[in-house]
């Protein structure tokens, strides 16, 4: 898809609670992340991501997508993950 990237930066703006979900998502923390633009501004484009680094609301995070996100998990066959938080941003520098 044009304009998509495999790794992006976003800000965690909330969490998702889901008692009924696919077996492969059980035990995973789901977070709502607002994707940043090139100037570190919020775009309002919210993505749902599996949190692999214990990020909290208000933190800036690194996201990866697609097969890169699925490869994080030991058994990526059948894992219903398309976006994962893989890092917490300490600072921005241009």
N, CA, C and O atoms as a MOPAC input file, in Angstrom:
PM7 MOZYME 1SCF
protein

 N      0.83600 1    -1.16600 1     0.00000 1
 C      0.00000 1     0.00000 1     0.00000 1
 C      0.88900 1     1.23900 1     0.00000 1
 O      1.82500 1     1.31400 1     0.79500 1
 N      0.62800 1     2.18700 1    -0.84900 1
 C      1.44300 1     3.38500 1    -0.95900 1
 C      1.36300 1     4.21700 1     0.31800 1
 O      0.28400 1     4.41300 1     0.87800 1
 N      2.52900 1     4.70700 1     0.77500 1
 C      2.56700 1     5.57600 1     1.94100 1
 C      2.71100 1     4.85100 1     3.26900 1
 O      2.86800 1     5.51000 1     4.29600 1
 N      2.66400 1     3.53000 1     3.29500 1
 C      2.83800 1     2.82700 1     4.55700 1
 C      4.30800 1     2.49900 1     4.75400 1
 O      5.06200 1     2.33200 1     3.79500 1
 N      4.69500 1     2.41000 1     6.00600 1
 C      6.07500 1     2.08700 1     6.35400 1
 C      6.07800 1     0.91800 1     7.31200 1
 O      5.10500 1     0.69300 1     8.03200 1
 N      7.17100 1     0.17100 1     7.32200 1
 C      7.26100 1    -0.95900 1     8.23700 1
 C      7.54100 1    -0.53500 1     9.66400 1
 O      7.13200 1    -1.22800 1    10.59500 1
 N      8.23300 1     0.59400 1     9.86800 1
 C      8.48400 1     1.06900 1    11.21800 1
 C      8.04900 1     2.52200 1    11.32300 1
 O      8.36900 1     3.34400 1    10.46500 1
 N      7.30700 1     2.82800 1    12.39800 1
 C      6.81000 1     4.18000 1    12.62300 1
 C      6.94500 1     4.53800 1    14.09300 1
 O      7.22000 1     3.68600 1    14.93800 1
 N      6.74400 1     5.82400 1    14.38000 1
 C      6.73800 1     6.30900 1    15.75600 1
 C      5.33000 1     6.77800 1    16.07100 1
 O      4.66000 1     7.37400 1    15.22800 1
 N      4.88800 1     6.50600 1    17.28500 1
 C      3.56400 1     6.93300 1    17.71100 1
 C      3.53900 1     7.21700 1    19.19700 1
 O      4.51400 1     6.98200 1    19.91000 1
 N      2.40300 1     7.72800 1    19.65400 1
 C      2.20900 1     8.00700 1    21.07500 1
 C      1.06500 1     7.13900 1    21.57800 1
 O     -0.01200 1     7.11900 1    20.98400 1
 N      1.30000 1     6.42200 1    22.67500 1
 C      0.26200 1     5.57700 1    23.25100 1
 C     -0.79300 1     6.49100 1    23.87400 1
 O     -0.49300 1     7.31700 1    24.73600 1
 N     -2.03700 1     6.32200 1    23.41600 1
 C     -3.13000 1     7.18400 1    23.88600 1
 C     -4.19500 1     6.42000 1    24.65700 1
 O     -5.14100 1     7.02300 1    25.16400 1
 N     -4.05800 1     5.11600 1    24.75100 1
 C     -5.04200 1     4.33400 1    25.49500 1
 C     -4.75800 1     2.85300 1    25.37600 1
 O     -3.81800 1     2.42500 1    24.70600 1
 N     -5.59600 1     2.08500 1    26.04200 1
 C     -5.46200 1     0.62800 1    25.98800 1
 C     -6.80000 1     0.02200 1    25.57300 1
 O     -7.84400 1     0.67000 1    25.64300 1
 N     -6.74400 1    -1.21400 1    25.14900 1
 C     -7.92400 1    -1.94900 1    24.71400 1
 C     -8.10600 1    -3.13700 1    25.65200 1
 O     -7.16300 1    -3.88500 1    25.90800 1
 N     -9.31900 1    -3.30600 1    26.15800 1
 C     -9.65300 1    -4.47700 1    26.95500 1
 C    -10.60200 1    -5.32500 1    26.13100 1
 O    -11.65100 1    -4.85300 1    25.69200 1
 N    -10.22600 1    -6.58300 1    25.92200 1
 C    -11.03100 1    -7.48900 1    25.11900 1
 C    -11.06600 1    -8.85000 1    25.79900 1
 O    -10.05200 1    -9.54500 1    25.86200 1
 N    -12.22700 1    -9.22500 1    26.30500 1
 C    -12.32800 1   -10.51800 1    26.98100 1
 C    -12.51700 1   -11.65600 1    25.98800 1
 O    -12.17400 1   -12.80000 1    26.28900 1
 N    -13.05500 1   -11.36200 1    24.81500 1
 C    -13.23500 1   -12.36000 1    23.76100 1
 C    -12.32400 1   -11.99900 1    22.59800 1
 O    -12.50300 1   -10.95800 1    21.96600 1
 N    -11.35400 1   -12.84800 1    22.31400 1
 C    -10.43700 1   -12.58300 1    21.21400 1
 C     -9.84000 1   -13.88200 1    20.70000 1
 O     -9.95600 1   -14.92900 1    21.33600 1
 N     -9.20100 1   -13.80100 1    19.54200 1
 C     -8.56200 1   -14.95200 1    18.92700 1
 C     -7.56600 1   -15.56900 1    19.90800 1
 O     -6.90000 1   -14.86400 1    20.66700 1
 N     -7.48100 1   -16.87900 1    19.87600 1
 C     -6.58800 1   -17.62300 1    20.76700 1
 C     -5.15500 1   -17.07300 1    20.76000 1
 O     -4.50300 1   -17.02500 1    21.80300 1
 N     -4.66600 1   -16.65600 1    19.57900 1
 C     -3.28400 1   -16.18200 1    19.47100 1
 C     -3.06800 1   -14.83500 1    20.16000 1
 O     -1.92200 1   -14.43400 1    20.36700 1
 N     -4.14400 1   -14.12800 1    20.52000 1
 C     -4.01400 1   -12.83000 1    21.19800 1
 C     -4.17800 1   -12.92900 1    22.71400 1
 O     -4.00400 1   -11.93600 1    23.42000 1
 N     -4.50800 1   -14.10600 1    23.21600 1
 C     -4.70700 1   -14.26200 1    24.66700 1
 C     -3.40800 1   -13.97600 1    25.40500 1
 O     -2.34500 1   -14.47700 1    25.03700 1
 N     -3.50900 1   -13.16500 1    26.44800 1
 C     -2.34600 1   -12.79100 1    27.24800 1
 C     -1.56400 1   -11.61500 1    26.69900 1
 O     -0.57600 1   -11.19600 1    27.30200 1
 N     -1.99000 1   -11.07100 1    25.55700 1
 C     -1.28100 1    -9.93300 1    24.95900 1
 C     -1.96400 1    -8.62000 1    25.33100 1
 O     -3.19200 1    -8.52300 1    25.34400 1
 N     -1.15000 1    -7.61900 1    25.63000 1
 C     -1.63000 1    -6.27800 1    25.97100 1
 C     -1.81600 1    -5.48000 1    24.68200 1
 O     -0.88000 1    -5.33900 1    23.89500 1
 N     -3.02000 1    -4.96100 1    24.47000 1
 C     -3.33300 1    -4.19300 1    23.27100 1
 C     -3.40900 1    -2.70700 1    23.60700 1
 O     -4.08100 1    -2.31400 1    24.56000 1
 N     -2.71900 1    -1.88500 1    22.82200 1
 C     -2.66200 1    -0.45100 1    23.07700 1
 C     -3.15000 1     0.33900 1    21.85800 1
 O     -3.00900 1    -0.10700 1    20.72000 1
 N     -3.71900 1     1.50600 1    22.11100 1
 C     -4.11600 1     2.43200 1    21.05600 1
 C     -2.97000 1     3.41700 1    20.87300 1
 O     -2.53200 1     4.05300 1    21.83200 1
 N     -2.48200 1     3.54400 1    19.63500 1
 C     -1.32600 1     4.38700 1    19.35200 1
 C     -1.68300 1     5.38700 1    18.25900 1
 O     -2.16300 1     5.00800 1    17.19100 1
 N     -1.44500 1     6.66300 1    18.53600 1
 C     -1.64000 1     7.73500 1    17.55000 1
 C     -0.32300 1     7.89800 1    16.79600 1
 O      0.70700 1     8.20700 1    17.39500 1
 N     -0.36000 1     7.68900 1    15.48300 1
 C      0.84000 1     7.74900 1    14.64300 1
 C      1.30900 1     9.19800 1    14.52200 1
 O      0.49300 1    10.10200 1    14.34300 1
 N      2.63500 1     9.42500 1    14.62000 1
 C      3.20400 1    10.76700 1    14.49000 1
 C      3.53600 1    11.07800 1    13.04200 1
 O      3.83300 1    10.18500 1    12.24900 1
 N      3.48100 1    12.37200 1    12.70900 1
 C      3.92800 1    12.81700 1    11.38200 1
 C      5.43000 1    13.11900 1    11.43900 1
 O      6.06000 1    12.87600 1    12.46800 1
 N      6.00100 1    13.63200 1    10.37700 1
 C      7.43800 1    13.90000 1    10.29400 1
 C      7.93900 1    14.97700 1    11.23500 1
 O      9.14500 1    15.09900 1    11.45100 1
 N      7.02600 1    15.76200 1    11.80000 1
 C      7.39900 1    16.83500 1    12.73500 1
 C      7.06600 1    16.46300 1    14.17900 1
 O      6.99700 1    17.33900 1    15.04000 1
 N      6.86300 1    15.19300 1    14.44800 1
 C      6.46600 1    14.65400 1    15.75300 1
 C      5.10400 1    15.14300 1    16.22900 1
 O      4.84200 1    15.18800 1    17.43100 1
 N      4.23600 1    15.50800 1    15.28800 1
 C      2.87600 1    15.90900 1    15.62900 1
 C      1.93100 1    14.72000 1    15.50100 1
 O      2.13000 1    13.84100 1    14.66200 1
 N      0.90400 1    14.70500 1    16.33900 1
 C     -0.09100 1    13.63400 1    16.28200 1
 C     -0.94700 1    13.78500 1    15.03600 1
 O     -1.34400 1    14.89400 1    14.67800 1
 N     -1.22900 1    12.67500 1    14.37900 1
 C     -2.01400 1    12.71800 1    13.14400 1
 C     -3.48600 1    12.40800 1    13.36900 1
 O     -4.31600 1    12.69700 1    12.50700 1
 N     -3.82300 1    11.82300 1    14.51500 1
 C     -5.19400 1    11.39700 1    14.75700 1
 C     -5.48900 1    10.03900 1    14.13600 1
 O     -6.60900 1     9.53700 1    14.23800 1
 N     -4.49100 1     9.44300 1    13.49400 1
 C     -4.65300 1     8.10500 1    12.91500 1
 C     -4.27700 1     7.07300 1    13.97900 1
 O     -3.10000 1     6.84600 1    14.26200 1
 N     -5.29800 1     6.46200 1    14.55300 1
 C     -5.09500 1     5.52600 1    15.65600 1
 C     -4.90000 1     4.11200 1    15.12300 1
 O     -5.66000 1     3.64500 1    14.27500 1
 N     -3.87800 1     3.44200 1    15.62800 1
 C     -3.60500 1     2.04300 1    15.30700 1
 C     -3.69000 1     1.24200 1    16.60100 1
 O     -3.38900 1     1.75300 1    17.68000 1
 N     -4.09800 1    -0.00400 1    16.48600 1
 C     -4.08900 1    -0.91400 1    17.62800 1
 C     -2.84700 1    -1.78500 1    17.48600 1
 O     -2.61800 1    -2.39200 1    16.43900 1
 N     -2.04600 1    -1.84000 1    18.55200 1
 C     -0.78300 1    -2.58100 1    18.49600 1
 C     -0.63300 1    -3.47000 1    19.72200 1
 O     -1.07000 1    -3.11600 1    20.81700 1
 N     -0.01200 1    -4.62400 1    19.52600 1
 C      0.34900 1    -5.49300 1    20.64000 1
 C      1.59000 1    -4.89900 1    21.29300 1
 O      2.56800 1    -4.58500 1    20.61500 1
 N      1.54300 1    -4.74900 1    22.61100 1
 C      2.65700 1    -4.15200 1    23.35300 1
 C      3.62200 1    -5.23900 1    23.80300 1
 O      3.25600 1    -6.10800 1    24.59500 1
 N      4.85900 1    -5.19400 1    23.30000 1
 C      5.86000 1    -6.19500 1    23.68000 1
 C      6.90000 1    -5.64500 1    24.65500 1
 O      7.81100 1    -6.36800 1    25.05800 1
 N      6.77100 1    -4.35800 1    25.04100 1
 C      7.80700 1    -3.72300 1    25.87000 1
 C      7.25100 1    -3.03000 1    27.11800 1
 O      7.96900 1    -2.26500 1    27.76200 1
 N      5.99400 1    -3.28400 1    27.46800 1
 C      5.35500 1    -2.70200 1    28.65500 1
 C      5.28000 1    -1.17800 1    28.58500 1
 O      5.60000 1    -0.49600 1    29.55900 1
 N      4.86400 1    -0.64600 1    27.45100 1
 C      4.70100 1     0.79900 1    27.28500 1
 C      3.46800 1     1.25900 1    28.05600 1
 O      2.54300 1     0.48600 1    28.30400 1
 N      3.47900 1     2.52800 1    28.42700 1
 C      2.34500 1     3.10100 1    29.14500 1
 C      1.71300 1     4.23200 1    28.35200 1
 O      2.30300 1     4.75600 1    27.40700 1
 N      0.51000 1     4.59500 1    28.75200 1
 C     -0.18700 1     5.70600 1    28.11100 1
 C      0.66500 1     6.96700 1    28.26200 1
 O      1.18500 1     7.25300 1    29.34000 1
 N      0.79700 1     7.71100 1    27.16900 1
 C      1.58800 1     8.93600 1    27.16000 1
 C      3.00500 1     8.75000 1    26.64800 1
 O      3.68900 1     9.73300 1    26.36400 1
 N      3.45900 1     7.50800 1    26.52500 1
 C      4.81900 1     7.26900 1    26.03900 1
 C      4.85600 1     7.22300 1    24.52400 1
 O      3.89800 1     6.80600 1    23.87300 1
 N      5.99200 1     7.66200 1    23.97100 1
 C      6.24600 1     7.56600 1    22.53900 1
 C      6.89600 1     6.21000 1    22.27700 1
 O      7.78200 1     5.78300 1    23.01700 1
 N      6.44700 1     5.53700 1    21.21500 1
 C      6.87600 1     4.16700 1    20.97500 1
 C      7.25600 1     3.94400 1    19.51500 1
 O      6.84700 1     4.69300 1    18.62900 1
 N      8.04800 1     2.89600 1    19.28300 1
 C      8.37400 1     2.42900 1    17.93800 1
 C      7.41600 1     1.29600 1    17.58600 1
 O      7.18500 1     0.38800 1    18.38500 1
 N      6.86700 1     1.36500 1    16.38700 1
 C      5.94200 1     0.33900 1    15.90700 1
 C      6.53200 1    -0.37000 1    14.70200 1
 O      7.21300 1     0.24500 1    13.88100 1
 N      6.27000 1    -1.65300 1    14.60000 1
 C      6.58400 1    -2.38700 1    13.39300 1
 C      5.32800 1    -3.09600 1    12.93600 1
 O      4.43000 1    -3.36200 1    13.73500 1
 N      5.26600 1    -3.40400 1    11.64100 1
 C      4.03700 1    -3.95300 1    11.05600 1
 C      4.26400 1    -5.24000 1    10.27700 1
 O      5.39400 1    -5.64900 1    10.00800 1
 N      3.14300 1    -5.85900 1     9.92700 1
 C      3.14000 1    -7.01500 1     9.04200 1
 C      3.96400 1    -8.17700 1     9.55600 1
 O      3.93600 1    -8.49500 1    10.74500 1
 N      4.69800 1    -8.81100 1     8.65200 1
 C      5.47000 1    -9.99600 1     9.02700 1
 C      6.53800 1    -9.66100 1    10.06700 1
 O      6.89500 1   -10.51100 1    10.88300 1
 N      7.04900 1    -8.43400 1    10.04300 1
 C      8.03300 1    -8.02100 1    11.06000 1
 C      7.41200 1    -8.06600 1    12.45100 1
 O      8.07100 1    -8.46600 1    13.41000 1
 N      6.16100 1    -7.66300 1    12.56800 1
 C      5.46400 1    -7.70300 1    13.85600 1
 C      5.19900 1    -9.14800 1    14.28500 1
 O      5.34200 1    -9.48300 1    15.46100 1
 N      4.81900 1    -9.99300 1    13.34500 1
 C      4.51800 1   -11.39300 1    13.68100 1
 C      5.76300 1   -12.17800 1    14.06900 1
 O      5.67600 1   -13.09100 1    14.89000 1
 N      6.93100 1   -11.84300 1    13.49300 1
 C      8.16200 1   -12.57900 1    13.78500 1
 C      8.63800 1   -12.40300 1    15.22600 1
 O      9.49800 1   -13.15200 1    15.68900 1
 N      8.09700 1   -11.43700 1    15.92300 1
 C      8.47700 1   -11.21800 1    17.32400 1
 C      8.04200 1   -12.39000 1    18.19400 1
 O      8.67900 1   -12.70700 1    19.19800 1
 N      6.95900 1   -13.01800 1    17.79700 1
 C      6.38000 1   -14.07300 1    18.60900 1
 C      6.96100 1   -15.43100 1    18.23200 1
 O      7.21400 1   -15.71300 1    17.06100 1
 N      7.16300 1   -16.25900 1    19.24200 1
 C      7.82600 1   -17.55000 1    19.07900 1
 C      7.21200 1   -18.37100 1    17.94800 1
 O      7.93300 1   -18.90000 1    17.10200 1
 N      5.91400 1   -18.47500 1    17.93300 1
 C      5.23200 1   -19.23600 1    16.88500 1
 C      4.37400 1   -18.25800 1    16.09500 1
 O      3.22400 1   -18.01000 1    16.45800 1
 N      4.92300 1   -17.69900 1    15.01400 1
 C      4.20100 1   -16.66600 1    14.27500 1
 C      3.20400 1   -17.23900 1    13.27200 1
 O      2.55200 1   -16.47300 1    12.56200 1
 N      3.06900 1   -18.54200 1    13.19400 1
 C      2.08200 1   -19.14200 1    12.29000 1
 C      0.69700 1   -19.00600 1    12.92800 1
 O      0.42800 1   -19.59900 1    13.97200 1
 N     -0.16300 1   -18.23500 1    12.30300 1
 C     -1.51700 1   -18.07100 1    12.80800 1
 C     -1.68300 1   -16.98500 1    13.84600 1
 O     -2.77700 1   -16.81700 1    14.38500 1
 N     -0.61800 1   -16.23600 1    14.14500 1
 C     -0.73400 1   -15.14400 1    15.10500 1
 C     -1.46600 1   -13.98100 1    14.45100 1
 O     -1.07500 1   -13.51300 1    13.38100 1
 N     -2.52200 1   -13.52100 1    15.09600 1
 C     -3.35200 1   -12.44600 1    14.54600 1
 C     -2.78100 1   -11.08100 1    14.93600 1
 O     -3.45200 1   -10.29800 1    15.60800 1
 N     -1.55500 1   -10.79700 1    14.52000 1
 C     -0.89100 1    -9.53500 1    14.84200 1
 C     -0.42200 1    -8.87800 1    13.55900 1
 O      0.22000 1    -9.51600 1    12.72500 1
 N     -0.74400 1    -7.60000 1    13.40100 1
 C     -0.27600 1    -6.85600 1    12.23400 1
 C      0.53200 1    -5.62700 1    12.63600 1
 O      1.20000 1    -5.02300 1    11.79700 1
 N      0.47600 1    -5.25100 1    13.92100 1
 C      1.19700 1    -4.07300 1    14.40600 1
 C      1.66100 1    -4.35900 1    15.83600 1
 O      0.87500 1    -4.81100 1    16.66900 1
 N      2.94200 1    -4.09400 1    16.11800 1
 C      3.48600 1    -4.36500 1    17.44800 1
 C      4.35600 1    -3.20300 1    17.91800 1
 O      5.09300 1    -2.60200 1    17.13600 1
 N      4.25400 1    -2.90300 1    19.20700 1
 C      5.13800 1    -1.92600 1    19.84500 1
 C      6.42000 1    -2.67200 1    20.19700 1
 O      6.39600 1    -3.65700 1    20.93500 1
 N      7.55400 1    -2.18500 1    19.65100 1
 C      8.82800 1    -2.88400 1    19.84500 1
 C      9.87500 1    -2.04700 1    20.56600 1
 O     10.98400 1    -2.52500 1    20.80300 1
 N      9.54600 1    -0.80900 1    20.92000 1
 C     10.50000 1     0.03200 1    21.63600 1
 C      9.82300 1     1.25100 1    22.21400 1
 O      8.77300 1     1.68100 1    21.73700 1
 N     10.43500 1     1.80900 1    23.25100 1
 C      9.97300 1     3.05800 1    23.86500 1
 C     10.99600 1     4.12600 1    23.51600 1
 O     12.19400 1     3.93200 1    23.72200 1
 N     10.52900 1     5.25500 1    22.98800 1
 C     11.40800 1     6.33900 1    22.55200 1
 C     11.80700 1     7.18000 1    23.76900 1
 O     10.94800 1     7.65800 1    24.50900 1
 N     13.11500 1     7.35500 1    23.96900 1
 C     13.61900 1     8.18800 1    25.04800 1
 C     13.69500 1     9.65100 1    24.64500 1
 O     13.41400 1    10.53600 1    25.45300 1
 N     14.07900 1     9.91400 1    23.37600 1
 C     14.16000 1    11.28800 1    22.91600 1
 C     14.14200 1    11.33800 1    21.39100 1
 O     14.40300 1    10.34000 1    20.71800 1
 N     13.82900 1    12.51500 1    20.86300 1
 C     13.85400 1    12.76200 1    19.42500 1
 C     14.99900 1    13.71100 1    19.13300 1
 O     15.26700 1    14.62900 1    19.90900 1
 N     15.67600 1    13.49000 1    18.01100 1
 C     16.77000 1    14.37700 1    17.61100 1
 C     16.77100 1    14.49400 1    16.10300 1
 O     16.73400 1    13.47900 1    15.40700 1
 N     16.81400 1    15.70600 1    15.58200 1
 C     16.86800 1    15.90200 1    14.12700 1
 C     18.18800 1    16.46400 1    13.73300 1
 O     18.43000 1    16.70000 1    12.54900 1

